[in-house]
Amino acid sequence: MDGRELPIRRHRRALVRAVSERPFLIVTGETGSGKSTQLPKYLYEAGLAQHGAIGVTQPRRVATISVAQRVAEEMGCALGSVVGYQVRFDDCSSEDILFGLLKKLFLQNKPPGRKTEMKVVVMSATLEVDKLSEFFGHCSVLHIPGRSYPVKEIFCNLLSPRDTGSSAYVTEAVKVTLDIHLNEPEGDILVFLTGQIEIEKACDLLFKKAESIDYRYEVHDRSIEGLLILPLYGSMST
Protein backbone atom coordinates (compact mmCIF):
# COMPACT_ATOMS: atom_id res chain seq x y z
CA MET A 1 0.00 0.00 0.00
CA ASP A 2 1.18 3.49 -0.87
CA GLY A 3 1.99 5.60 2.20
CA ARG A 4 -0.36 8.30 0.91
CA GLU A 5 -3.31 5.92 1.37
CA LEU A 6 -2.66 5.18 5.05
CA PRO A 7 -4.96 6.67 7.74
CA ILE A 8 -2.07 8.62 9.33
CA ARG A 9 -1.66 10.72 6.18
CA ARG A 10 -4.65 12.91 7.06
CA HIS A 11 -2.99 13.87 10.36
CA ARG A 12 0.46 14.68 9.01
CA ARG A 13 0.41 18.41 9.77
CA ALA A 14 -1.04 17.96 13.25
CA LEU A 15 1.58 15.35 14.12
CA VAL A 16 4.53 17.40 12.89
CA ARG A 17 3.23 20.47 14.72
CA ALA A 18 2.69 18.52 17.95
CA VAL A 19 6.20 17.05 17.89
CA SER A 20 7.72 20.45 17.07
CA GLU A 21 5.96 22.18 19.95
CA ARG A 22 6.20 19.52 22.69
CA PRO A 23 9.00 17.45 24.21
CA PHE A 24 6.73 14.43 24.81
CA LEU A 25 3.89 13.08 22.68
CA ILE A 26 1.85 9.86 22.74
CA VAL A 27 0.36 8.62 19.46
CA THR A 28 -2.21 5.83 19.38
CA GLY A 29 -3.76 4.20 16.35
CA GLU A 30 -4.87 0.91 14.88
CA THR A 31 -2.30 -1.59 13.69
CA GLY A 32 -1.44 -0.76 10.08
CA SER A 33 -2.37 2.92 10.31
CA GLY A 34 1.20 3.93 9.40
CA LYS A 35 2.65 5.00 12.74
CA SER A 36 6.02 3.26 12.53
CA THR A 37 6.83 3.92 8.88
CA GLN A 38 5.24 7.28 8.16
CA LEU A 39 5.78 9.49 11.22
CA PRO A 40 9.62 9.25 11.14
CA LYS A 41 9.47 10.17 7.45
CA TYR A 42 7.17 13.15 8.13
CA LEU A 43 9.53 14.45 10.82
CA TYR A 44 12.56 14.05 8.56
CA GLU A 45 10.87 15.87 5.68
CA ALA A 46 9.85 18.65 8.08
CA GLY A 47 13.52 19.20 8.97
CA LEU A 48 13.47 17.89 12.53
CA ALA A 49 16.60 15.81 11.85
CA GLN A 50 18.56 18.75 10.48
CA HIS A 51 20.80 18.97 13.54
CA GLY A 52 20.55 15.39 14.74
CA ALA A 53 18.80 12.12 13.98
CA ILE A 54 15.41 10.45 14.31
CA GLY A 55 15.71 7.20 16.25
CA VAL A 56 12.94 4.60 16.13
CA THR A 57 12.97 1.69 18.59
CA GLN A 58 11.20 -1.62 17.92
CA PRO A 59 10.82 -4.53 20.36
CA ARG A 60 11.82 -7.17 17.79
CA ARG A 61 14.77 -7.62 15.42
CA VAL A 62 12.58 -8.57 12.44
CA ALA A 63 10.34 -5.53 12.93
CA THR A 64 13.36 -3.23 13.22
CA ILE A 65 14.82 -4.36 9.91
CA SER A 66 11.52 -4.49 8.01
CA VAL A 67 10.51 -0.98 9.12
CA ALA A 68 13.89 0.41 8.04
CA GLN A 69 13.64 -1.35 4.68
CA ARG A 70 10.14 0.02 4.09
CA VAL A 71 11.04 3.60 4.98
CA ALA A 72 14.17 3.49 2.82
CA GLU A 73 12.13 2.16 -0.09
CA GLU A 74 9.51 4.91 0.25
CA MET A 75 12.20 7.60 0.50
CA GLY A 76 14.02 6.23 -2.53
CA CYS A 77 17.36 5.81 -0.77
CA ALA A 78 19.71 2.91 -0.18
CA LEU A 79 19.34 1.16 3.15
CA GLY A 80 22.25 2.26 5.30
CA SER A 81 22.45 5.78 3.90
CA VAL A 82 19.77 8.23 5.03
CA VAL A 83 17.83 5.36 6.60
CA GLY A 84 19.53 2.54 8.48
CA TYR A 85 19.06 0.23 11.44
CA GLN A 86 21.00 -1.26 14.32
CA VAL A 87 20.17 -4.47 16.19
CA ARG A 88 21.85 -6.31 19.03
CA PHE A 89 22.27 -9.99 19.67
CA ASP A 90 20.41 -9.90 22.95
CA ASP A 91 18.17 -7.48 24.83
CA CYS A 92 16.88 -8.00 28.32
CA SER A 93 15.45 -4.52 28.88
CA SER A 94 11.77 -3.70 29.23
CA GLU A 95 9.55 -0.83 28.16
CA ASP A 96 9.47 0.41 31.76
CA ILE A 97 13.26 0.70 31.78
CA LEU A 98 13.25 2.37 28.36
CA PHE A 99 10.68 5.01 29.33
CA GLY A 100 12.48 5.64 32.62
CA LEU A 101 15.82 6.14 30.89
CA LEU A 102 14.30 8.48 28.31
CA LYS A 103 12.71 10.62 31.00
CA LYS A 104 15.94 10.72 33.03
CA LEU A 105 17.99 11.61 29.94
CA PHE A 106 15.55 14.36 29.03
CA LEU A 107 15.67 15.92 32.50
CA GLN A 108 19.47 15.69 32.74
CA ASN A 109 20.09 17.31 29.36
CA LYS A 110 17.60 20.14 29.69
CA PRO A 111 19.31 23.40 30.76
CA PRO A 112 17.29 25.36 33.35
CA GLY A 113 14.90 27.79 31.70
CA ARG A 114 15.73 26.63 28.17
CA LYS A 115 13.70 24.76 25.62
CA THR A 116 15.08 21.28 24.93
CA GLU A 117 15.64 19.98 21.41
CA MET A 118 15.07 16.37 22.41
CA LYS A 119 11.69 14.91 21.45
CA VAL A 120 10.13 11.67 22.68
CA VAL A 121 7.21 10.15 20.76
CA VAL A 122 5.61 6.93 22.06
CA MET A 123 3.47 5.08 19.51
CA SER A 124 1.30 2.01 19.96
CA ALA A 125 -2.04 0.43 19.18
CA THR A 126 -2.37 -0.96 22.72
CA LEU A 127 -1.22 1.53 25.33
CA GLU A 128 -2.51 2.45 28.76
CA VAL A 129 -2.65 6.03 27.59
CA ASP A 130 -3.68 7.72 30.84
CA LYS A 131 -0.91 6.13 32.92
CA LEU A 132 1.76 6.82 30.32
CA SER A 133 0.64 10.40 29.81
CA GLU A 134 0.79 10.96 33.57
CA PHE A 135 4.30 9.45 33.69
CA PHE A 136 5.48 11.98 31.12
CA GLY A 137 3.98 14.94 32.96
CA HIS A 138 0.47 14.69 31.49
CA CYS A 139 1.78 15.05 27.94
CA SER A 140 -0.46 15.37 24.90
CA VAL A 141 -2.08 12.36 23.23
CA LEU A 142 -3.00 12.15 19.54
CA HIS A 143 -5.15 9.33 18.17
CA ILE A 144 -5.05 8.18 14.53
CA PRO A 145 -8.52 6.82 13.70
CA GLY A 146 -9.20 4.35 10.93
CA ARG A 147 -7.70 1.17 9.54
CA SER A 148 -5.81 0.46 6.33
CA TYR A 149 -8.50 -2.03 5.34
CA PRO A 150 -12.05 -2.71 6.54
CA VAL A 151 -12.08 -5.38 9.25
CA LYS A 152 -14.95 -7.80 9.83
CA GLU A 153 -14.89 -9.94 12.97
CA ILE A 154 -16.17 -13.51 12.74
CA PHE A 155 -15.96 -15.83 15.76
CA CYS A 156 -15.65 -19.58 15.30
CA ASN A 157 -16.85 -21.88 18.08
CA LEU A 158 -14.71 -24.85 17.14
CA LEU A 159 -13.34 -25.97 20.49
CA SER A 160 -15.15 -27.78 23.26
CA PRO A 161 -14.71 -26.63 26.90
CA ARG A 162 -12.34 -29.55 27.60
CA ASP A 163 -9.95 -28.25 24.90
CA THR A 164 -9.47 -24.91 26.64
CA GLY A 165 -5.82 -24.34 27.49
CA SER A 166 -4.56 -27.16 25.25
CA SER A 167 -2.86 -26.95 21.87
CA ALA A 168 -6.02 -28.09 20.08
CA TYR A 169 -6.60 -24.52 18.94
CA VAL A 170 -3.48 -24.77 16.74
CA THR A 171 -4.99 -27.68 14.81
CA GLU A 172 -8.30 -25.85 14.46
CA ALA A 173 -6.49 -22.68 13.31
CA VAL A 174 -4.76 -24.70 10.58
CA LYS A 175 -8.08 -26.18 9.43
CA VAL A 176 -9.70 -22.75 9.24
CA THR A 177 -6.68 -21.40 7.36
CA LEU A 178 -6.96 -24.11 4.69
CA ASP A 179 -10.71 -23.61 4.47
CA ILE A 180 -10.18 -19.89 3.78
CA HIS A 181 -7.41 -20.64 1.28
CA LEU A 182 -9.57 -23.05 -0.70
CA ASN A 183 -12.93 -21.30 -0.57
CA GLU A 184 -12.28 -17.57 -0.41
CA PRO A 185 -10.87 -15.13 -3.01
CA GLU A 186 -7.11 -14.99 -3.45
CA GLY A 187 -5.25 -13.10 -0.73
CA ASP A 188 -3.05 -13.39 2.33
CA ILE A 189 -3.85 -15.02 5.68
CA LEU A 190 -2.29 -14.00 8.99
CA VAL A 191 -2.51 -16.47 11.88
CA PHE A 192 -1.53 -15.11 15.29
CA LEU A 193 -0.35 -17.75 17.76
CA THR A 194 1.14 -17.56 21.24
CA GLY A 195 4.78 -18.43 20.56
CA GLN A 196 7.49 -20.11 18.53
CA ILE A 197 6.49 -23.69 19.38
CA GLU A 198 2.88 -23.15 18.29
CA ILE A 199 3.98 -21.32 15.13
CA GLU A 200 6.34 -24.10 14.05
CA LYS A 201 3.71 -26.72 14.84
CA ALA A 202 1.15 -24.86 12.74
CA CYS A 203 3.58 -24.62 9.81
CA ASP A 204 4.28 -28.37 9.97
CA LEU A 205 0.56 -29.15 10.03
CA LEU A 206 -0.09 -26.85 7.10
CA PHE A 207 2.60 -28.53 5.02
CA LYS A 208 1.23 -32.00 5.80
CA LYS A 209 -2.40 -31.07 5.17
CA ALA A 210 -1.50 -29.21 1.98
CA GLU A 211 -0.04 -32.49 0.69
CA SER A 212 -2.84 -34.79 1.81
CA ILE A 213 -5.90 -32.46 1.94
CA ASP A 214 -6.95 -34.56 4.92
CA TYR A 215 -9.42 -32.57 7.01
CA ARG A 216 -13.12 -32.59 7.66
CA TYR A 217 -14.31 -29.38 6.00
CA GLU A 218 -16.06 -29.45 2.63
CA VAL A 219 -14.04 -27.60 0.01
CA HIS A 220 -14.34 -26.79 -3.66
CA ASP A 221 -12.91 -29.31 -6.11
CA ARG A 222 -9.56 -27.65 -6.67
CA SER A 223 -5.97 -28.45 -5.82
CA ILE A 224 -3.99 -26.53 -3.21
CA GLU A 225 -1.74 -24.23 -5.14
CA GLY A 226 -0.12 -20.89 -4.48
CA LEU A 227 0.26 -21.72 -0.80
CA LEU A 228 3.38 -20.11 0.67
CA ILE A 229 3.80 -20.86 4.38
CA LEU A 230 6.05 -18.43 6.25
CA PRO A 231 6.75 -18.50 10.01
CA LEU A 232 7.49 -15.25 11.82
CA TYR A 233 8.54 -14.82 15.46
CA GLY A 234 10.88 -12.62 17.42
CA SER A 235 13.86 -14.95 17.86
CA MET A 236 14.21 -15.76 14.16
CA SER A 237 17.61 -15.11 12.62
CA THR A 238 17.76 -12.49 9.89
PDB file of C-alpha atoms in Angstrom:
ATOM      1  CA  MET A   1       0.000   0.000   0.000  1.00  0.00           C
ATOM      2  CA  ASP A   2       1.180   3.493  -0.868  1.00  0.00           C
ATOM      3  CA  GLY A   3       1.992   5.597   2.202  1.00  0.00           C
ATOM      4  CA  ARG A   4      -0.361   8.297   0.906  1.00  0.00           C
ATOM      5  CA  GLU A   5      -3.308   5.918   1.368  1.00  0.00           C
ATOM      6  CA  LEU A   6      -2.657   5.184   5.048  1.00  0.00           C
ATOM      7  CA  PRO A   7      -4.958   6.674   7.737  1.00  0.00           C
ATOM      8  CA  ILE A   8      -2.068   8.615   9.330  1.00  0.00           C
ATOM      9  CA  ARG A   9      -1.656  10.717   6.178  1.00  0.00           C
ATOM     10  CA  ARG A  10      -4.646  12.908   7.060  1.00  0.00           C
ATOM     11  CA  HIS A  11      -2.987  13.865  10.358  1.00  0.00           C
ATOM     12  CA  ARG A  12       0.462  14.677   9.010  1.00  0.00           C
ATOM     13  CA  ARG A  13       0.415  18.405   9.770  1.00  0.00           C
ATOM     14  CA  ALA A  14      -1.041  17.955  13.250  1.00  0.00           C
ATOM     15  CA  LEU A  15       1.581  15.347  14.119  1.00  0.00           C
ATOM     16  CA  VAL A  16       4.528  17.403  12.886  1.00  0.00           C
ATOM     17  CA  ARG A  17       3.228  20.467  14.719  1.00  0.00           C
ATOM     18  CA  ALA A  18       2.694  18.523  17.948  1.00  0.00           C
ATOM     19  CA  VAL A  19       6.204  17.046  17.885  1.00  0.00           C
ATOM     20  CA  SER A  20       7.718  20.449  17.067  1.00  0.00           C
ATOM     21  CA  GLU A  21       5.959  22.180  19.953  1.00  0.00           C
ATOM     22  CA  ARG A  22       6.198  19.521  22.694  1.00  0.00           C
ATOM     23  CA  PRO A  23       9.001  17.447  24.214  1.00  0.00           C
ATOM     24  CA  PHE A  24       6.729  14.425  24.810  1.00  0.00           C
ATOM     25  CA  LEU A  25       3.893  13.078  22.682  1.00  0.00           C
ATOM     26  CA  ILE A  26       1.854   9.862  22.740  1.00  0.00           C
ATOM     27  CA  VAL A  27       0.362   8.622  19.460  1.00  0.00           C
ATOM     28  CA  THR A  28      -2.207   5.830  19.379  1.00  0.00           C
ATOM     29  CA  GLY A  29      -3.757   4.205  16.346  1.00  0.00           C
ATOM     30  CA  GLU A  30      -4.869   0.914  14.882  1.00  0.00           C
ATOM     31  CA  THR A  31      -2.298  -1.587  13.689  1.00  0.00           C
ATOM     32  CA  GLY A  32      -1.436  -0.762  10.082  1.00  0.00           C
ATOM     33  CA  SER A  33      -2.370   2.921  10.307  1.00  0.00           C
ATOM     34  CA  GLY A  34       1.200   3.928   9.401  1.00  0.00           C
ATOM     35  CA  LYS A  35       2.647   4.997  12.741  1.00  0.00           C
ATOM     36  CA  SER A  36       6.018   3.258  12.530  1.00  0.00           C
ATOM     37  CA  THR A  37       6.833   3.916   8.877  1.00  0.00           C
ATOM     38  CA  GLN A  38       5.242   7.284   8.160  1.00  0.00           C
ATOM     39  CA  LEU A  39       5.782   9.491  11.223  1.00  0.00           C
ATOM     40  CA  PRO A  40       9.618   9.249  11.136  1.00  0.00           C
ATOM     41  CA  LYS A  41       9.473  10.170   7.445  1.00  0.00           C
ATOM     42  CA  TYR A  42       7.175  13.148   8.126  1.00  0.00           C
ATOM     43  CA  LEU A  43       9.526  14.450  10.818  1.00  0.00           C
ATOM     44  CA  TYR A  44      12.557  14.048   8.558  1.00  0.00           C
ATOM     45  CA  GLU A  45      10.874  15.875   5.675  1.00  0.00           C
ATOM     46  CA  ALA A  46       9.852  18.653   8.081  1.00  0.00           C
ATOM     47  CA  GLY A  47      13.517  19.204   8.967  1.00  0.00           C
ATOM     48  CA  LEU A  48      13.472  17.887  12.527  1.00  0.00           C
ATOM     49  CA  ALA A  49      16.602  15.813  11.853  1.00  0.00           C
ATOM     50  CA  GLN A  50      18.556  18.751  10.480  1.00  0.00           C
ATOM     51  CA  HIS A  51      20.801  18.969  13.542  1.00  0.00           C
ATOM     52  CA  GLY A  52      20.548  15.391  14.737  1.00  0.00           C
ATOM     53  CA  ALA A  53      18.798  12.115  13.980  1.00  0.00           C
ATOM     54  CA  ILE A  54      15.411  10.455  14.306  1.00  0.00           C
ATOM     55  CA  GLY A  55      15.709   7.203  16.249  1.00  0.00           C
ATOM     56  CA  VAL A  56      12.943   4.598  16.130  1.00  0.00           C
ATOM     57  CA  THR A  57      12.967   1.688  18.586  1.00  0.00           C
ATOM     58  CA  GLN A  58      11.202  -1.617  17.918  1.00  0.00           C
ATOM     59  CA  PRO A  59      10.815  -4.530  20.362  1.00  0.00           C
ATOM     60  CA  ARG A  60      11.816  -7.170  17.790  1.00  0.00           C
ATOM     61  CA  ARG A  61      14.772  -7.617  15.423  1.00  0.00           C
ATOM     62  CA  VAL A  62      12.581  -8.572  12.444  1.00  0.00           C
ATOM     63  CA  ALA A  63      10.342  -5.529  12.932  1.00  0.00           C
ATOM     64  CA  THR A  64      13.363  -3.226  13.219  1.00  0.00           C
ATOM     65  CA  ILE A  65      14.818  -4.364   9.913  1.00  0.00           C
ATOM     66  CA  SER A  66      11.517  -4.489   8.010  1.00  0.00           C
ATOM     67  CA  VAL A  67      10.509  -0.980   9.123  1.00  0.00           C
ATOM     68  CA  ALA A  68      13.886   0.414   8.043  1.00  0.00           C
ATOM     69  CA  GLN A  69      13.636  -1.351   4.678  1.00  0.00           C
ATOM     70  CA  ARG A  70      10.144   0.016   4.086  1.00  0.00           C
ATOM     71  CA  VAL A  71      11.035   3.605   4.984  1.00  0.00           C
ATOM     72  CA  ALA A  72      14.174   3.493   2.820  1.00  0.00           C
ATOM     73  CA  GLU A  73      12.127   2.158  -0.089  1.00  0.00           C
ATOM     74  CA  GLU A  74       9.515   4.910   0.253  1.00  0.00           C
ATOM     75  CA  MET A  75      12.196   7.596   0.499  1.00  0.00           C
ATOM     76  CA  GLY A  76      14.022   6.233  -2.530  1.00  0.00           C
ATOM     77  CA  CYS A  77      17.363   5.807  -0.766  1.00  0.00           C
ATOM     78  CA  ALA A  78      19.712   2.906  -0.179  1.00  0.00           C
ATOM     79  CA  LEU A  79      19.337   1.162   3.154  1.00  0.00           C
ATOM     80  CA  GLY A  80      22.252   2.259   5.300  1.00  0.00           C
ATOM     81  CA  SER A  81      22.451   5.785   3.896  1.00  0.00           C
ATOM     82  CA  VAL A  82      19.773   8.227   5.033  1.00  0.00           C
ATOM     83  CA  VAL A  83      17.830   5.363   6.602  1.00  0.00           C
ATOM     84  CA  GLY A  84      19.529   2.540   8.479  1.00  0.00           C
ATOM     85  CA  TYR A  85      19.062   0.233  11.437  1.00  0.00           C
ATOM     86  CA  GLN A  86      21.000  -1.259  14.320  1.00  0.00           C
ATOM     87  CA  VAL A  87      20.169  -4.466  16.195  1.00  0.00           C
ATOM     88  CA  ARG A  88      21.851  -6.306  19.027  1.00  0.00           C
ATOM     89  CA  PHE A  89      22.270  -9.989  19.669  1.00  0.00           C
ATOM     90  CA  ASP A  90      20.405  -9.902  22.949  1.00  0.00           C
ATOM     91  CA  ASP A  91      18.175  -7.482  24.825  1.00  0.00           C
ATOM     92  CA  CYS A  92      16.884  -7.999  28.320  1.00  0.00           C
ATOM     93  CA  SER A  93      15.454  -4.524  28.881  1.00  0.00           C
ATOM     94  CA  SER A  94      11.774  -3.698  29.225  1.00  0.00           C
ATOM     95  CA  GLU A  95       9.554  -0.834  28.159  1.00  0.00           C
ATOM     96  CA  ASP A  96       9.467   0.405  31.757  1.00  0.00           C
ATOM     97  CA  ILE A  97      13.260   0.701  31.777  1.00  0.00           C
ATOM     98  CA  LEU A  98      13.247   2.366  28.359  1.00  0.00           C
ATOM     99  CA  PHE A  99      10.685   5.006  29.335  1.00  0.00           C
ATOM    100  CA  GLY A 100      12.475   5.638  32.621  1.00  0.00           C
ATOM    101  CA  LEU A 101      15.825   6.143  30.894  1.00  0.00           C
ATOM    102  CA  LEU A 102      14.299   8.476  28.311  1.00  0.00           C
ATOM    103  CA  LYS A 103      12.706  10.615  30.998  1.00  0.00           C
ATOM    104  CA  LYS A 104      15.935  10.720  33.026  1.00  0.00           C
ATOM    105  CA  LEU A 105      17.989  11.614  29.937  1.00  0.00           C
ATOM    106  CA  PHE A 106      15.554  14.361  29.033  1.00  0.00           C
ATOM    107  CA  LEU A 107      15.672  15.923  32.499  1.00  0.00           C
ATOM    108  CA  GLN A 108      19.471  15.690  32.738  1.00  0.00           C
ATOM    109  CA  ASN A 109      20.093  17.306  29.363  1.00  0.00           C
ATOM    110  CA  LYS A 110      17.605  20.145  29.689  1.00  0.00           C
ATOM    111  CA  PRO A 111      19.314  23.399  30.762  1.00  0.00           C
ATOM    112  CA  PRO A 112      17.290  25.363  33.353  1.00  0.00           C
ATOM    113  CA  GLY A 113      14.900  27.786  31.702  1.00  0.00           C
ATOM    114  CA  ARG A 114      15.726  26.631  28.171  1.00  0.00           C
ATOM    115  CA  LYS A 115      13.695  24.758  25.617  1.00  0.00           C
ATOM    116  CA  THR A 116      15.076  21.283  24.931  1.00  0.00           C
ATOM    117  CA  GLU A 117      15.642  19.984  21.410  1.00  0.00           C
ATOM    118  CA  MET A 118      15.070  16.373  22.409  1.00  0.00           C
ATOM    119  CA  LYS A 119      11.695  14.906  21.447  1.00  0.00           C
ATOM    120  CA  VAL A 120      10.133  11.674  22.685  1.00  0.00           C
ATOM    121  CA  VAL A 121       7.207  10.152  20.762  1.00  0.00           C
ATOM    122  CA  VAL A 122       5.615   6.935  22.063  1.00  0.00           C
ATOM    123  CA  MET A 123       3.468   5.082  19.508  1.00  0.00           C
ATOM    124  CA  SER A 124       1.300   2.006  19.961  1.00  0.00           C
ATOM    125  CA  ALA A 125      -2.044   0.431  19.180  1.00  0.00           C
ATOM    126  CA  THR A 126      -2.374  -0.961  22.722  1.00  0.00           C
ATOM    127  CA  LEU A 127      -1.222   1.532  25.326  1.00  0.00           C
ATOM    128  CA  GLU A 128      -2.507   2.445  28.762  1.00  0.00           C
ATOM    129  CA  VAL A 129      -2.651   6.027  27.589  1.00  0.00           C
ATOM    130  CA  ASP A 130      -3.681   7.716  30.838  1.00  0.00           C
ATOM    131  CA  LYS A 131      -0.914   6.133  32.917  1.00  0.00           C
ATOM    132  CA  LEU A 132       1.764   6.816  30.319  1.00  0.00           C
ATOM    133  CA  SER A 133       0.641  10.398  29.808  1.00  0.00           C
ATOM    134  CA  GLU A 134       0.790  10.959  33.567  1.00  0.00           C
ATOM    135  CA  PHE A 135       4.297   9.446  33.688  1.00  0.00           C
ATOM    136  CA  PHE A 136       5.480  11.980  31.118  1.00  0.00           C
ATOM    137  CA  GLY A 137       3.982  14.941  32.963  1.00  0.00           C
ATOM    138  CA  HIS A 138       0.473  14.686  31.490  1.00  0.00           C
ATOM    139  CA  CYS A 139       1.784  15.049  27.945  1.00  0.00           C
ATOM    140  CA  SER A 140      -0.463  15.367  24.900  1.00  0.00           C
ATOM    141  CA  VAL A 141      -2.082  12.359  23.234  1.00  0.00           C
ATOM    142  CA  LEU A 142      -2.999  12.150  19.541  1.00  0.00           C
ATOM    143  CA  HIS A 143      -5.147   9.333  18.166  1.00  0.00           C
ATOM    144  CA  ILE A 144      -5.053   8.184  14.534  1.00  0.00           C
ATOM    145  CA  PRO A 145      -8.519   6.818  13.699  1.00  0.00           C
ATOM    146  CA  GLY A 146      -9.203   4.348  10.928  1.00  0.00           C
ATOM    147  CA  ARG A 147      -7.696   1.173   9.540  1.00  0.00           C
ATOM    148  CA  SER A 148      -5.807   0.461   6.331  1.00  0.00           C
ATOM    149  CA  TYR A 149      -8.501  -2.027   5.337  1.00  0.00           C
ATOM    150  CA  PRO A 150     -12.047  -2.712   6.541  1.00  0.00           C
ATOM    151  CA  VAL A 151     -12.083  -5.379   9.248  1.00  0.00           C
ATOM    152  CA  LYS A 152     -14.948  -7.800   9.828  1.00  0.00           C
ATOM    153  CA  GLU A 153     -14.894  -9.943  12.967  1.00  0.00           C
ATOM    154  CA  ILE A 154     -16.167 -13.513  12.744  1.00  0.00           C
ATOM    155  CA  PHE A 155     -15.961 -15.826  15.764  1.00  0.00           C
ATOM    156  CA  CYS A 156     -15.653 -19.585  15.298  1.00  0.00           C
ATOM    157  CA  ASN A 157     -16.850 -21.876  18.081  1.00  0.00           C
ATOM    158  CA  LEU A 158     -14.706 -24.845  17.137  1.00  0.00           C
ATOM    159  CA  LEU A 159     -13.339 -25.970  20.495  1.00  0.00           C
ATOM    160  CA  SER A 160     -15.155 -27.776  23.261  1.00  0.00           C
ATOM    161  CA  PRO A 161     -14.706 -26.633  26.899  1.00  0.00           C
ATOM    162  CA  ARG A 162     -12.338 -29.551  27.597  1.00  0.00           C
ATOM    163  CA  ASP A 163      -9.949 -28.249  24.899  1.00  0.00           C
ATOM    164  CA  THR A 164      -9.469 -24.912  26.640  1.00  0.00           C
ATOM    165  CA  GLY A 165      -5.815 -24.335  27.494  1.00  0.00           C
ATOM    166  CA  SER A 166      -4.564 -27.156  25.250  1.00  0.00           C
ATOM    167  CA  SER A 167      -2.858 -26.945  21.865  1.00  0.00           C
ATOM    168  CA  ALA A 168      -6.022 -28.093  20.083  1.00  0.00           C
ATOM    169  CA  TYR A 169      -6.600 -24.523  18.941  1.00  0.00           C
ATOM    170  CA  VAL A 170      -3.478 -24.772  16.743  1.00  0.00           C
ATOM    171  CA  THR A 171      -4.987 -27.676  14.809  1.00  0.00           C
ATOM    172  CA  GLU A 172      -8.295 -25.845  14.455  1.00  0.00           C
ATOM    173  CA  ALA A 173      -6.495 -22.681  13.309  1.00  0.00           C
ATOM    174  CA  VAL A 174      -4.765 -24.701  10.583  1.00  0.00           C
ATOM    175  CA  LYS A 175      -8.078 -26.181   9.428  1.00  0.00           C
ATOM    176  CA  VAL A 176      -9.705 -22.752   9.236  1.00  0.00           C
ATOM    177  CA  THR A 177      -6.679 -21.404   7.361  1.00  0.00           C
ATOM    178  CA  LEU A 178      -6.960 -24.107   4.693  1.00  0.00           C
ATOM    179  CA  ASP A 179     -10.710 -23.605   4.470  1.00  0.00           C
ATOM    180  CA  ILE A 180     -10.179 -19.893   3.784  1.00  0.00           C
ATOM    181  CA  HIS A 181      -7.412 -20.644   1.281  1.00  0.00           C
ATOM    182  CA  LEU A 182      -9.573 -23.054  -0.704  1.00  0.00           C
ATOM    183  CA  ASN A 183     -12.933 -21.295  -0.566  1.00  0.00           C
ATOM    184  CA  GLU A 184     -12.281 -17.570  -0.408  1.00  0.00           C
ATOM    185  CA  PRO A 185     -10.870 -15.130  -3.007  1.00  0.00           C
ATOM    186  CA  GLU A 186      -7.111 -14.990  -3.450  1.00  0.00           C
ATOM    187  CA  GLY A 187      -5.247 -13.102  -0.732  1.00  0.00           C
ATOM    188  CA  ASP A 188      -3.054 -13.389   2.334  1.00  0.00           C
ATOM    189  CA  ILE A 189      -3.846 -15.020   5.680  1.00  0.00           C
ATOM    190  CA  LEU A 190      -2.288 -14.000   8.994  1.00  0.00           C
ATOM    191  CA  VAL A 191      -2.511 -16.473  11.878  1.00  0.00           C
ATOM    192  CA  PHE A 192      -1.534 -15.111  15.294  1.00  0.00           C
ATOM    193  CA  LEU A 193      -0.352 -17.752  17.762  1.00  0.00           C
ATOM    194  CA  THR A 194       1.136 -17.558  21.236  1.00  0.00           C
ATOM    195  CA  GLY A 195       4.777 -18.428  20.564  1.00  0.00           C
ATOM    196  CA  GLN A 196       7.494 -20.113  18.525  1.00  0.00           C
ATOM    197  CA  ILE A 197       6.493 -23.692  19.383  1.00  0.00           C
ATOM    198  CA  GLU A 198       2.879 -23.152  18.295  1.00  0.00           C
ATOM    199  CA  ILE A 199       3.980 -21.316  15.129  1.00  0.00           C
ATOM    200  CA  GLU A 200       6.344 -24.098  14.053  1.00  0.00           C
ATOM    201  CA  LYS A 201       3.715 -26.724  14.844  1.00  0.00           C
ATOM    202  CA  ALA A 202       1.147 -24.855  12.739  1.00  0.00           C
ATOM    203  CA  CYS A 203       3.584 -24.619   9.811  1.00  0.00           C
ATOM    204  CA  ASP A 204       4.282 -28.370   9.970  1.00  0.00           C
ATOM    205  CA  LEU A 205       0.562 -29.155  10.033  1.00  0.00           C
ATOM    206  CA  LEU A 206      -0.094 -26.851   7.095  1.00  0.00           C
ATOM    207  CA  PHE A 207       2.603 -28.528   5.024  1.00  0.00           C
ATOM    208  CA  LYS A 208       1.230 -31.996   5.804  1.00  0.00           C
ATOM    209  CA  LYS A 209      -2.397 -31.072   5.172  1.00  0.00           C
ATOM    210  CA  ALA A 210      -1.504 -29.212   1.983  1.00  0.00           C
ATOM    211  CA  GLU A 211      -0.043 -32.485   0.694  1.00  0.00           C
ATOM    212  CA  SER A 212      -2.844 -34.785   1.812  1.00  0.00           C
ATOM    213  CA  ILE A 213      -5.901 -32.463   1.939  1.00  0.00           C
ATOM    214  CA  ASP A 214      -6.948 -34.557   4.919  1.00  0.00           C
ATOM    215  CA  TYR A 215      -9.420 -32.570   7.012  1.00  0.00           C
ATOM    216  CA  ARG A 216     -13.119 -32.591   7.662  1.00  0.00           C
ATOM    217  CA  TYR A 217     -14.313 -29.382   6.002  1.00  0.00           C
ATOM    218  CA  GLU A 218     -16.056 -29.447   2.634  1.00  0.00           C
ATOM    219  CA  VAL A 219     -14.037 -27.601   0.015  1.00  0.00           C
ATOM    220  CA  HIS A 220     -14.339 -26.790  -3.661  1.00  0.00           C
ATOM    221  CA  ASP A 221     -12.906 -29.309  -6.111  1.00  0.00           C
ATOM    222  CA  ARG A 222      -9.562 -27.647  -6.674  1.00  0.00           C
ATOM    223  CA  SER A 223      -5.973 -28.452  -5.823  1.00  0.00           C
ATOM    224  CA  ILE A 224      -3.994 -26.534  -3.209  1.00  0.00           C
ATOM    225  CA  GLU A 225      -1.740 -24.234  -5.144  1.00  0.00           C
ATOM    226  CA  GLY A 226      -0.118 -20.887  -4.484  1.00  0.00           C
ATOM    227  CA  LEU A 227       0.257 -21.723  -0.800  1.00  0.00           C
ATOM    228  CA  LEU A 228       3.380 -20.112   0.671  1.00  0.00           C
ATOM    229  CA  ILE A 229       3.798 -20.855   4.377  1.00  0.00           C
ATOM    230  CA  LEU A 230       6.048 -18.427   6.254  1.00  0.00           C
ATOM    231  CA  PRO A 231       6.747 -18.500  10.014  1.00  0.00           C
ATOM    232  CA  LEU A 232       7.488 -15.250  11.824  1.00  0.00           C
ATOM    233  CA  TYR A 233       8.538 -14.825  15.459  1.00  0.00           C
ATOM    234  CA  GLY A 234      10.881 -12.616  17.423  1.00  0.00           C
ATOM    235  CA  SER A 235      13.855 -14.950  17.865  1.00  0.00           C
ATOM    236  CA  MET A 236      14.212 -15.762  14.164  1.00  0.00           C
ATOM    237  CA  SER A 237      17.613 -15.108  12.621  1.00  0.00           C
ATOM    238  CA  THR A 238      17.764 -12.493   9.888  1.00  0.00           C
TER     239      THR A 238
END
